[in-house]
Coordinates of C-alpha atoms and ligand atoms in Angstrom, one line a residue:
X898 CA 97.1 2.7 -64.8
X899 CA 99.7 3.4 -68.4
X900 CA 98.6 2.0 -71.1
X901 CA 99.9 -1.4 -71.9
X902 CA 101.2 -1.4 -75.5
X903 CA 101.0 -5.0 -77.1
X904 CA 102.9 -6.2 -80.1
X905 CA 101.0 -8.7 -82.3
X906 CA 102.8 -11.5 -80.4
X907 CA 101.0 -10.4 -77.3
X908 CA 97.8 -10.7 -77.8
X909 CA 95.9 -12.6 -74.7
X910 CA 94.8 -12.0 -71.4
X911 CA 98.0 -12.3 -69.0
X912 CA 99.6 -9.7 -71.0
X913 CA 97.4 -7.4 -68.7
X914 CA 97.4 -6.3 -65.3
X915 CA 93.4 -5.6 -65.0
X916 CA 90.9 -6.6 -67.6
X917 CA 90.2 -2.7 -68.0
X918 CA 93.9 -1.8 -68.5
X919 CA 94.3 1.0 -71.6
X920 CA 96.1 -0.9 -74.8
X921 CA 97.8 0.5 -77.5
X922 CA 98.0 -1.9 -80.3
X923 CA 100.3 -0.5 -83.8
X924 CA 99.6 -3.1 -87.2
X925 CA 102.3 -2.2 -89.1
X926 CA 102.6 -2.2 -92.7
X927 CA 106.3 -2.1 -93.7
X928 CA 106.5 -5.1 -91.0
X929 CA 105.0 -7.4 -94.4
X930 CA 107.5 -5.2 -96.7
X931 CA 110.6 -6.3 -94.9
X932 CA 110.0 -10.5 -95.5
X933 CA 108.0 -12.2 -97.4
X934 CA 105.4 -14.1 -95.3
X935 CA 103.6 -17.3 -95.8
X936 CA 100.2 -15.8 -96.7
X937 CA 98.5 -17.9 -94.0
X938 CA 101.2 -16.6 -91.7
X939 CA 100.1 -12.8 -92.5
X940 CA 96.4 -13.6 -92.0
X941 CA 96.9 -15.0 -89.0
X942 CA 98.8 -12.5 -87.4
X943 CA 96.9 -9.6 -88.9
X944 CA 93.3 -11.9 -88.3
X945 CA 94.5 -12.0 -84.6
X946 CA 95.8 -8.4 -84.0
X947 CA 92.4 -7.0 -85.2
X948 CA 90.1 -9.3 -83.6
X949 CA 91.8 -8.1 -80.0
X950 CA 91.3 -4.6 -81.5
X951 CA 87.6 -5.3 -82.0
X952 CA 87.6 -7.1 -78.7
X953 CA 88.8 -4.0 -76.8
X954 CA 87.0 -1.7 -78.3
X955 CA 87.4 1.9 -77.0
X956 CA 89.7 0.3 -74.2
X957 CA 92.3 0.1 -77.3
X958 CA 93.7 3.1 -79.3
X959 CA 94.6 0.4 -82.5
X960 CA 97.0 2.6 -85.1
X961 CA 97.7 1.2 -88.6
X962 CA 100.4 2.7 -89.6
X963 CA 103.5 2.0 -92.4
X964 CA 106.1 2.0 -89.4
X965 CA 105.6 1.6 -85.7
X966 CA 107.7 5.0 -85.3
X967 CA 104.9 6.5 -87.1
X968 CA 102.2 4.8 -85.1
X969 CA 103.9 6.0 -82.0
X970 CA 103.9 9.8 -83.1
X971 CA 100.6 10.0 -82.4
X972 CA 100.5 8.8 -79.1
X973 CA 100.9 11.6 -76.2
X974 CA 100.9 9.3 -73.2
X975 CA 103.7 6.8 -71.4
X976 CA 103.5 3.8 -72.1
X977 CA 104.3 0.3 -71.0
X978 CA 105.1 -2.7 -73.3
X979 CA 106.0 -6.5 -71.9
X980 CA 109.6 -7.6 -73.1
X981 CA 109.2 -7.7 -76.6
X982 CA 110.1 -11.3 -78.6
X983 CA 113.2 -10.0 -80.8
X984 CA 116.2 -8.8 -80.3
X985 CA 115.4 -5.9 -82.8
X986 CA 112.6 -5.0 -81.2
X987 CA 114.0 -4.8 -77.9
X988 CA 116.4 -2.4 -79.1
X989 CA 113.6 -0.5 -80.6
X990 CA 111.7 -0.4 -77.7
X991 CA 114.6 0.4 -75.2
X992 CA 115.3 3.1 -77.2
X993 CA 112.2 5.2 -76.8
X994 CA 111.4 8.2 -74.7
X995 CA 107.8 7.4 -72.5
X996 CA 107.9 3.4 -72.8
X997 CA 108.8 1.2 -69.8
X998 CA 109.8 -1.9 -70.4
X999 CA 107.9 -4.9 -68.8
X1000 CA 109.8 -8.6 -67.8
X1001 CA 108.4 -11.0 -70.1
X1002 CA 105.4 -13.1 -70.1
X1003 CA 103.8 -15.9 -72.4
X1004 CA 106.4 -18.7 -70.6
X1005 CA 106.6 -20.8 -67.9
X1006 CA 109.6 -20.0 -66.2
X1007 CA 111.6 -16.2 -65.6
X1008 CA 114.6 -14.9 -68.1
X1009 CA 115.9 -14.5 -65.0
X1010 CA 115.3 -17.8 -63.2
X1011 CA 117.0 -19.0 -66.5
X1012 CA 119.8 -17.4 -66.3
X1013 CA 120.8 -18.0 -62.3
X1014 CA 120.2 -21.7 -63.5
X1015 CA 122.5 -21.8 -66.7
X1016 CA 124.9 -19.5 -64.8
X1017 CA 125.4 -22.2 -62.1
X1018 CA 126.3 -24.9 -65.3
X1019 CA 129.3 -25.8 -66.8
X1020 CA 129.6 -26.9 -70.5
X1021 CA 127.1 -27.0 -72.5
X1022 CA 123.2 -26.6 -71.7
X1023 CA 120.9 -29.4 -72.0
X1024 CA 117.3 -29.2 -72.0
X1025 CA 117.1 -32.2 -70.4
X1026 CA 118.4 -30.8 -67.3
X1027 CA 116.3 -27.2 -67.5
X1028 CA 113.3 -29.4 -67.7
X1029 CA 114.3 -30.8 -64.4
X1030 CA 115.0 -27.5 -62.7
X1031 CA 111.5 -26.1 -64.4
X1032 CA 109.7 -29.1 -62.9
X1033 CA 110.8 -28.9 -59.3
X1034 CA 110.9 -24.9 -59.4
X1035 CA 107.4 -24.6 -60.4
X1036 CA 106.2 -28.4 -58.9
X1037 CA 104.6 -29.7 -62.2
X1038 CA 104.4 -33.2 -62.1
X1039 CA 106.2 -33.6 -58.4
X1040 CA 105.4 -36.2 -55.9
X1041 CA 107.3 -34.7 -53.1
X1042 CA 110.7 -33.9 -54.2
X1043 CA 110.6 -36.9 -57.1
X1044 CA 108.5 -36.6 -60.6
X1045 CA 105.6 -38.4 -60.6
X1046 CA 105.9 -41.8 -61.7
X1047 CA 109.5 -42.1 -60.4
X1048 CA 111.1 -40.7 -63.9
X1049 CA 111.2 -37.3 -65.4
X1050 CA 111.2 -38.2 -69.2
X1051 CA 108.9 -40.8 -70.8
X1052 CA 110.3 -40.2 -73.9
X1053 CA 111.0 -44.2 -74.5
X1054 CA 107.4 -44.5 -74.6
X1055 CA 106.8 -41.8 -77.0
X1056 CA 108.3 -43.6 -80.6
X1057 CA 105.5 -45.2 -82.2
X1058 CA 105.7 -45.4 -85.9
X1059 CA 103.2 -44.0 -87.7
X1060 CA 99.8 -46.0 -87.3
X1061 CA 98.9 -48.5 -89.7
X1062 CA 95.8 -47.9 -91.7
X1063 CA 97.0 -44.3 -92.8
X1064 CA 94.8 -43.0 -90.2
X1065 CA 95.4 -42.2 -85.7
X1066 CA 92.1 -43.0 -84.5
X1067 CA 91.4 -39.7 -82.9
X1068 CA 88.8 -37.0 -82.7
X1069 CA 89.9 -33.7 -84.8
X1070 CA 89.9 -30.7 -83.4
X1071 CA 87.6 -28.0 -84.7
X1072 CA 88.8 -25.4 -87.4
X1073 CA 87.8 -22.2 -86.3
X1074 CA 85.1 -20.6 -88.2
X1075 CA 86.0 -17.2 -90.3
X1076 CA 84.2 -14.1 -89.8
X1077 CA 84.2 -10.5 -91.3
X1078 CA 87.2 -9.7 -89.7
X1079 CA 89.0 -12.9 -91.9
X1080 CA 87.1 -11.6 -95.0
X1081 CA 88.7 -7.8 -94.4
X1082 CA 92.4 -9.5 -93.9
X1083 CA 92.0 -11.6 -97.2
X1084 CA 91.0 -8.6 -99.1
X1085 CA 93.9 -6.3 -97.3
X1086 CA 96.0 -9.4 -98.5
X1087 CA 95.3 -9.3 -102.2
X1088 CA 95.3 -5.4 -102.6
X1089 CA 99.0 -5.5 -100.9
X1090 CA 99.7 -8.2 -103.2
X1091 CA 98.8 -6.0 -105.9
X1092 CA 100.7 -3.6 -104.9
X1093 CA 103.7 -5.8 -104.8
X1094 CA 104.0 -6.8 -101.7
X1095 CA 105.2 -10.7 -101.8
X1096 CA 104.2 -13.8 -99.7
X1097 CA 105.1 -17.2 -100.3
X1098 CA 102.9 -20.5 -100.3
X1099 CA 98.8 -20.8 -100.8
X1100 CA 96.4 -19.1 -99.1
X1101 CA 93.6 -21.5 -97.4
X1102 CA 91.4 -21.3 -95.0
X1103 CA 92.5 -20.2 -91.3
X1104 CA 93.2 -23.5 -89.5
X1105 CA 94.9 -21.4 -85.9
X1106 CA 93.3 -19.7 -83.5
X1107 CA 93.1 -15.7 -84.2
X1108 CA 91.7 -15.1 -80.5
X1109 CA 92.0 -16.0 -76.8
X1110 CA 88.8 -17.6 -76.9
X1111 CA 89.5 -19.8 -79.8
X1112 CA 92.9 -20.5 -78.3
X1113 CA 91.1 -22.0 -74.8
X1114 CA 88.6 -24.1 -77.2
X1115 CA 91.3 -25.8 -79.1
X1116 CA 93.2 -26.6 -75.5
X1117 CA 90.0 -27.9 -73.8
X1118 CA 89.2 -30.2 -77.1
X1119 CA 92.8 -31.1 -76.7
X1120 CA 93.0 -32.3 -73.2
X1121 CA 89.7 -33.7 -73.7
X1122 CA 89.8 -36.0 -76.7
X1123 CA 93.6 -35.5 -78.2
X1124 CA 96.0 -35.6 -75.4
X1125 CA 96.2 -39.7 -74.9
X1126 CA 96.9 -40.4 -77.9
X1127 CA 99.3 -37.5 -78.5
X1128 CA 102.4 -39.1 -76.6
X1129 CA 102.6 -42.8 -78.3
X1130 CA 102.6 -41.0 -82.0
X1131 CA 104.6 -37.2 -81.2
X1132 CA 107.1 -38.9 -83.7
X1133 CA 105.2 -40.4 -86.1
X1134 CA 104.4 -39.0 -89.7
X1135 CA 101.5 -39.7 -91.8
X1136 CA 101.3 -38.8 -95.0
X1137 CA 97.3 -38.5 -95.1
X1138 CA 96.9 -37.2 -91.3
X1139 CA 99.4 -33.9 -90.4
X1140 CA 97.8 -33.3 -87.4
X1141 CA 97.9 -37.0 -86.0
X1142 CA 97.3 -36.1 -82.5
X1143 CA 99.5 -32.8 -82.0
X1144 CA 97.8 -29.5 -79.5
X1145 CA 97.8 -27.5 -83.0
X1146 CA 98.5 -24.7 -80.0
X1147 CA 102.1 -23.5 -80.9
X1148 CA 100.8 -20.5 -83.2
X1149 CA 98.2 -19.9 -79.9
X1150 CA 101.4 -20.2 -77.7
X1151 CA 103.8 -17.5 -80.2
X1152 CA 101.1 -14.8 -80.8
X1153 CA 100.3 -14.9 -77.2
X1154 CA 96.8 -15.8 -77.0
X1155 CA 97.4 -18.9 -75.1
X1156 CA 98.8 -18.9 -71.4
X1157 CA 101.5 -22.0 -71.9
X1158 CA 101.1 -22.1 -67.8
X1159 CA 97.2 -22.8 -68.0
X1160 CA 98.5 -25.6 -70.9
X1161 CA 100.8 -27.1 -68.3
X1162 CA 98.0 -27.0 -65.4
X1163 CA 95.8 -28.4 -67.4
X1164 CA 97.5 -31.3 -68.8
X1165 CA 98.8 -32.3 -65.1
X1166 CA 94.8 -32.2 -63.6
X1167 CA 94.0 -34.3 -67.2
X1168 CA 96.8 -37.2 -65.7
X1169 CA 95.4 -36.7 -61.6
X1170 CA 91.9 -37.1 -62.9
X1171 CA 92.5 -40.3 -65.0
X1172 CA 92.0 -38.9 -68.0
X1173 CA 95.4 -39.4 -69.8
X1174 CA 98.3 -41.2 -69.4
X1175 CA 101.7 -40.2 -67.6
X1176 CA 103.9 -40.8 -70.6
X1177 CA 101.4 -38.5 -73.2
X1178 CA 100.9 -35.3 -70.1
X1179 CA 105.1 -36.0 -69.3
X1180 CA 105.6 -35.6 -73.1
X1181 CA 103.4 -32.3 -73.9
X1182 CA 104.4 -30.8 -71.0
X1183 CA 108.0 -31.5 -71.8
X1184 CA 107.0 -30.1 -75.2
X1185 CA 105.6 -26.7 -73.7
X1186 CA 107.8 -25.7 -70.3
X1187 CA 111.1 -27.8 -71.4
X1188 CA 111.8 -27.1 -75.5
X1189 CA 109.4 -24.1 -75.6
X1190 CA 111.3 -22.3 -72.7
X1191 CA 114.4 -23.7 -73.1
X1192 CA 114.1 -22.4 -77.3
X1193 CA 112.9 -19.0 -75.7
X1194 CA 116.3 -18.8 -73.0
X1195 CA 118.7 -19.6 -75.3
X1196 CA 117.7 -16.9 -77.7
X1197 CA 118.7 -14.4 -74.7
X1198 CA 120.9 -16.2 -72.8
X1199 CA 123.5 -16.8 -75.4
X1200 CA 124.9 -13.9 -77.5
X1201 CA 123.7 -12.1 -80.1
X1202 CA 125.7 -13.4 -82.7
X1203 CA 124.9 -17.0 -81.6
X1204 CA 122.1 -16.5 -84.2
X1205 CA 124.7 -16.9 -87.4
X1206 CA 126.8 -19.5 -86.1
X1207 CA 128.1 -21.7 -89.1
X1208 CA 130.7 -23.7 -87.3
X1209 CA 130.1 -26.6 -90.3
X1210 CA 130.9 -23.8 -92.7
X1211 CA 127.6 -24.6 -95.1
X1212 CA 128.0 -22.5 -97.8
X1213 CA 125.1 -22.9 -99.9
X1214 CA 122.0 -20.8 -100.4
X1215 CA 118.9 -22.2 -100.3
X1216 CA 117.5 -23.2 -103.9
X1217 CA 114.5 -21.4 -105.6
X1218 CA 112.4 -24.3 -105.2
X1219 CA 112.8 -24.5 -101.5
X1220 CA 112.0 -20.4 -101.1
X1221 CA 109.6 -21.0 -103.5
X1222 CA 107.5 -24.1 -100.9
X1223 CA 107.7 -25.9 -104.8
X1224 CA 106.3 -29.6 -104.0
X1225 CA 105.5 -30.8 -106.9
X1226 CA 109.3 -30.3 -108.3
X1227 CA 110.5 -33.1 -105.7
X1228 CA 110.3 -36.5 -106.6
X1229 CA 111.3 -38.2 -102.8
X1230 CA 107.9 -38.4 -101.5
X1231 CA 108.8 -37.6 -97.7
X1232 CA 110.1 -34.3 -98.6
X1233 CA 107.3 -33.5 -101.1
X1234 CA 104.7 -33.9 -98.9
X1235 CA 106.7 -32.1 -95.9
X1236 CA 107.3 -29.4 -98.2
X1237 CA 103.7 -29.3 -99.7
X1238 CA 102.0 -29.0 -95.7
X1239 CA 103.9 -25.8 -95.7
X1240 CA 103.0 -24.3 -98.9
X1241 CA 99.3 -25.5 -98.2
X1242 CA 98.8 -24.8 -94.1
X1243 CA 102.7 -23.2 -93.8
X1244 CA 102.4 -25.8 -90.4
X1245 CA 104.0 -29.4 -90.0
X1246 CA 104.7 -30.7 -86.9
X1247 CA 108.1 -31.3 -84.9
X1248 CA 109.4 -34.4 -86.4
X1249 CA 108.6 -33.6 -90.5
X1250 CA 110.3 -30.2 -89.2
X1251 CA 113.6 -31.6 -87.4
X1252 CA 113.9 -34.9 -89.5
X1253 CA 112.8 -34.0 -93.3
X1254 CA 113.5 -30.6 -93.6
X1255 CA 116.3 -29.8 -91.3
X1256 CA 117.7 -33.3 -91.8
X1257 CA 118.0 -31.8 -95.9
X1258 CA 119.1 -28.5 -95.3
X1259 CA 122.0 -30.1 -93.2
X1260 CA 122.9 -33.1 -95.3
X1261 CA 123.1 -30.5 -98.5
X1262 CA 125.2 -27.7 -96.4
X1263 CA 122.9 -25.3 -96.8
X1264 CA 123.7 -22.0 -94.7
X1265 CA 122.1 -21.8 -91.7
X1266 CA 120.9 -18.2 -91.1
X1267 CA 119.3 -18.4 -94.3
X1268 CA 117.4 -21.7 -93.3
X1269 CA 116.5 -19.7 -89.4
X1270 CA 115.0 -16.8 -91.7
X1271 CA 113.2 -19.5 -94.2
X1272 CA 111.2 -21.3 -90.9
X1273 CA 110.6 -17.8 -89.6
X1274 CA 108.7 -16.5 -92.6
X1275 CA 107.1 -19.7 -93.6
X1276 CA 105.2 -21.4 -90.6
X1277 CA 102.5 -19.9 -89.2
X1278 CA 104.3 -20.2 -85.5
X1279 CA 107.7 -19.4 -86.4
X1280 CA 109.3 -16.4 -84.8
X1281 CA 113.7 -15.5 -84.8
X1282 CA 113.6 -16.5 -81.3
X1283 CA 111.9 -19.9 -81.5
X1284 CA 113.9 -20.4 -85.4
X1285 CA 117.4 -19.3 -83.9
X1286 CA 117.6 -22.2 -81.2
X1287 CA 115.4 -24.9 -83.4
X1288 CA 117.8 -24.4 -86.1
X1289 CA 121.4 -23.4 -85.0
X1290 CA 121.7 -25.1 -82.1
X1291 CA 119.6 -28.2 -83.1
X1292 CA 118.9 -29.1 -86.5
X1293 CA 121.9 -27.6 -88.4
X1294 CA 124.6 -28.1 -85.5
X1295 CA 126.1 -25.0 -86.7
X1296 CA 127.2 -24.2 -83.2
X1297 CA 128.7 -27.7 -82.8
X1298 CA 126.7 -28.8 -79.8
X1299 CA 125.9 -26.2 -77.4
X1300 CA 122.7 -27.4 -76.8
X1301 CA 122.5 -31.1 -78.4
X1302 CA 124.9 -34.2 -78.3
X1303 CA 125.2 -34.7 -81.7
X1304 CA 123.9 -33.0 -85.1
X1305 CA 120.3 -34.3 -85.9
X1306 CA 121.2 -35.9 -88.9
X1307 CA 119.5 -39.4 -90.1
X1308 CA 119.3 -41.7 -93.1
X1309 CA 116.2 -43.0 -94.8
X1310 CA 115.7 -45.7 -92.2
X1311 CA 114.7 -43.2 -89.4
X1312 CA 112.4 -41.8 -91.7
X1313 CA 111.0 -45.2 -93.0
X1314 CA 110.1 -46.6 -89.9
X1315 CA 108.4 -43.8 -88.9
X1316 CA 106.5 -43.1 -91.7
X1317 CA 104.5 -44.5 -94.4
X1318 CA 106.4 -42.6 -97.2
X1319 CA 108.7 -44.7 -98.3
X1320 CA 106.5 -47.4 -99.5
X1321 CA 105.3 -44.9 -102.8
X1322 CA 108.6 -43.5 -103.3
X1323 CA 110.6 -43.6 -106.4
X1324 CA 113.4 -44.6 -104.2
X1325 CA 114.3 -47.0 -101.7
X1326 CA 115.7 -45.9 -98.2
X1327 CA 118.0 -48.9 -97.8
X1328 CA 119.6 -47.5 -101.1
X1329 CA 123.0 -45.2 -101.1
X1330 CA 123.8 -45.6 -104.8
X1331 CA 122.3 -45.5 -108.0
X1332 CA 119.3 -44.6 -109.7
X1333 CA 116.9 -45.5 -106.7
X1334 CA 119.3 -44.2 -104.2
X1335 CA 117.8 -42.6 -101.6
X1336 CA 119.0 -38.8 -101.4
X1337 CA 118.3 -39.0 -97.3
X1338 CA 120.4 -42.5 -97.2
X1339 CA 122.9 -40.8 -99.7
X1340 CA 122.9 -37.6 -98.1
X1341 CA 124.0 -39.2 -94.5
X1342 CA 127.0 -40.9 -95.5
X1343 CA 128.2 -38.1 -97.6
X1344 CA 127.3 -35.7 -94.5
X1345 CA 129.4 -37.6 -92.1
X1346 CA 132.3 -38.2 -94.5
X1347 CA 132.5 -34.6 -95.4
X1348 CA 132.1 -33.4 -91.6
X1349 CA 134.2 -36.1 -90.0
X1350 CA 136.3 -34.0 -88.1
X1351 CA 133.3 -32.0 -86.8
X1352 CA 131.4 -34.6 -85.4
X1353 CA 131.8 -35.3 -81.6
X1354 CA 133.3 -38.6 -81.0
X1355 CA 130.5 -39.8 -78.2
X1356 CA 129.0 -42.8 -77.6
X1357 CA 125.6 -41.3 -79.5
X1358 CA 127.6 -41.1 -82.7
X1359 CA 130.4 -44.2 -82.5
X1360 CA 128.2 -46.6 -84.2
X1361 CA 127.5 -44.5 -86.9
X1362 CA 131.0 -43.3 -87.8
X1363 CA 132.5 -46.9 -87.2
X1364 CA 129.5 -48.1 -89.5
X1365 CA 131.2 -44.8 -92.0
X1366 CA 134.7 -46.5 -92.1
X1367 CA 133.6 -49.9 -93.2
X1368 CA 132.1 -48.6 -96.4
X1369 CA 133.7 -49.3 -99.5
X1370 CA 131.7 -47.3 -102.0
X1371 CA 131.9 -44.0 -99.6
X1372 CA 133.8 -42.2 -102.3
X1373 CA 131.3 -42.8 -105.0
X1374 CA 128.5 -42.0 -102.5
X1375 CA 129.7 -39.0 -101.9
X1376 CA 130.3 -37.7 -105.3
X1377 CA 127.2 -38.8 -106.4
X1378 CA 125.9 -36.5 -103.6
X1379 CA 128.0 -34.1 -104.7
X1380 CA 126.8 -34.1 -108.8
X1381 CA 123.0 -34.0 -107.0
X1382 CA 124.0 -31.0 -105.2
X1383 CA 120.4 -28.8 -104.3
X1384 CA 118.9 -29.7 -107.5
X1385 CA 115.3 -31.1 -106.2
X1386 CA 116.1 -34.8 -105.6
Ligands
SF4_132 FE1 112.1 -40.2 -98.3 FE2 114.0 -41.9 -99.1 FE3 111.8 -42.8 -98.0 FE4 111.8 -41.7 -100.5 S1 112.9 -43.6 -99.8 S2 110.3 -41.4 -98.8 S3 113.3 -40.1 -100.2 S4 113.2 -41.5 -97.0

């Protein structure tokens, strides 16, 4: 049997044939040179490369090298290596004598099974639709040749606003505990960073899973005691509970500890056996074989330079205090706190993602690549392929549309009623001008004035640019927006 070289995104199980198969695993130094890291990004990946080294044992030659190429010079034998997660390192890989590559694995449906499916479309793709054909292909959630429960979204049911009480009334899952391994990373962490090797954010304790084990515990917990509640409030934001009821399993998912088919099995026996409800499974499963994949496809499916699309023209950089994860610097407390969970646990869920962050980025025109490269490096799950498709083709709209209706773009309203930040804000979301006006508010109407002739004129946008023309201080909206340019607002 070859010997089965796994990148550090590869790390469980079903990226083996047999348990016994030979590994090859390479932690590469000038991998930490190239970008600079969230700290609790680097542990995590380092943590979770050398706890499957000392899992393996002798079954695993483990290299640590400055380059891969140098790791790889002293290796003798063929190798084999599953489709690796970057375009770059495909190339790499593709490029060397002795290595086969592998299909994929770590999702739910085939690159190929995508692409027969997206080559049969015309226009643009919709997830929507890929969930569908993922459903029925793999029969999650069928009753016969319908989805269970007679619809395939229960997405309607899923808006809750953020509980009252500050608090979701939910059992947390358990941090894992640190070992010598974690100790040996932090201390590899600081020497680097005396040697000038930079990361970005605070360091804190690990809060992800590092192995396959911990991965399947913080599953179990979650289809146990989390899952129920985690449909209702998937959109909700709290500004003293990040985790609400979210899996916490999408670092698991990216590093490859975590099988997202077992995920999807699992959450389907939790609804069969009573122990959750259809619109909470429908909605995480949605979450892990629709988005996941459909991120994951797109990545591949369209081409290469897909990845700096800039269709709105955004022209600015992103500001120091943005690279820099510099909380206390922002007055508006939704983006504050946002922004702080990322320095602190470089994690915040979907919604504070898409709807405070991106929402800013694309209200201020910032450039896009810069902001796909930002998410990469700072979140402890964030890889090019999952940041490409989350950012271009959603949250920026720099592609105008080939994946969503309309550009995720919002006032202070959306984030008001889903949130408890606006109540200790210094400004007030139903503002647009002035002293206490509300640089989300602000920042919408000057977004779709100045993008007008970008924005598609369909029914999910009419309202809003109708709403546009009737305002008479637009002008002085919009130059206000235009004096607060990316200073912190
Ligand atoms: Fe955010 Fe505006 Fe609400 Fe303040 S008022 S928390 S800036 S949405």
């Amino acid at each position: 049997m070859s010997r089965r070289w796994l990148f550090a995104d590869q790390l469980g199980p079903h990226f083996l044939d047999d348990r016994k198969q030979p590994v090859l695993l390479i932690e590469s130094k000038a991998v930490f040179r190239r970008r600079v890291y969230h700290r609790q990004k680097a542990h995590l990946i380092l943590s979770a490369l050398r706890h499957r080294a000392a899992e393996l044992g002798d079954q695993a030659i483990f290299l640590r090298a400055e380059t891969y190429r140098q790791a790889l010079q002293q290796v003798r034998e063929p190798l084999e290596v599953c489709h690796p997660t970057s375009r770059r390192a495909l190339a790499f890989v593709r490029d060397l004598d002795r290595v086969t590559v592998l299909p994929a694995r770590g999702y739910v449906t085939s690159l190929a099974d995508f692409a027969d499916w997206a080559d049969g479309r015309r226009g643009a793709l919709r997830m929507e639709a890929f969930y569908r054909f993922a459903r029925e292909h793999h029969g999650v959630l069928m009753q016969g040749g319908d989805p269970v429960g007679g619809r395939w979204s229960f997405d309607t049911e899923n808006r809750e606003p953020a509980p009252k009480g500050g608090k979701l009334d939910v059992a947390a899952p358990a941090m894992p505990k640190e070992d010598d391994i974690d100790a040996e990373v932090r201390a590899d962490l600081d020497r680097w960073e005396r040697q000038g090797i930079r990361f970005a954010g605070r360091d804190g304790p690990r809060r992800f899973p590092a192995t396959a084990k911990e991965a399947t515990a913080r599953l179990r917990h979650f289809l146990r005691h989390r899952l129920a509640a985690f449909g209702p409030y998937e959109d909700a934001m709290l500004s003293t509970d990040p985790w609400l009821a979210h899996s916490m399993l999408s670092a698991a998912f990216n590093l490859g500890l975590l099988d997202p088919a077992e995920a999807v099995r699992g959450a389907e026996q939790a609804y069969r056996r009573g122990g959750a409800p259809l619109a909470s499974v429908e909605g995480f499963i949605r979450q892990v074989m629709g988005w996941r994949d459909f991120i994951w496809h797109t990545y591949w499916y369209f081409e290469p330079n897909w990845r700096t699309s800039n269709e709105l023209a955004a022209r600015r950089s992103l500001p120091d205090w943005w690279h820099d994860l510099d909380a206390d610097a922002v007055d508006a407390h939704c983006l504050s706190d946002v922004l702080g969970g990322v320095r602190d646990r470089g994690w915040v869920h979907h919604i504070p993602r898409l709807m405070v962050l991106g929402n800013y980025a694309l209200q201020r025109g910032w450039r896009p690549a810069e902001l796909v490269e930002w998410f990469h490096t700072r979140f402890v799950d964030g890889y090019e392929w999952v940041m490409t498709g989350n950012v271009i083709g959603m949250s920026q709209y720099a592609d105008l549309g080939r994946m969503t209706t309309k550009p995720y773009v919002s006032g202070g309203a959306y984030i008001n009623r889903m949130s408890d930040y606006c109540g200790g804000c210094r400004y007030d979301p139903r503002k647009r001008l002035g002293e206490k006006a509300c640089p989300f508010t602000a920042g919408y109407w000057a977004f779709l004035s100045t993008n007008r002739p970008r924005i598609p004129a369909n029914a999910r946008m009419a309202r809003a640019l109708k709403q546009l023309e009737r305002l008479s201080d637009l002008d002085a909206v919009v130059a206000q927006e235009k004096q607060r340019g990316s200073d912190p607002p």
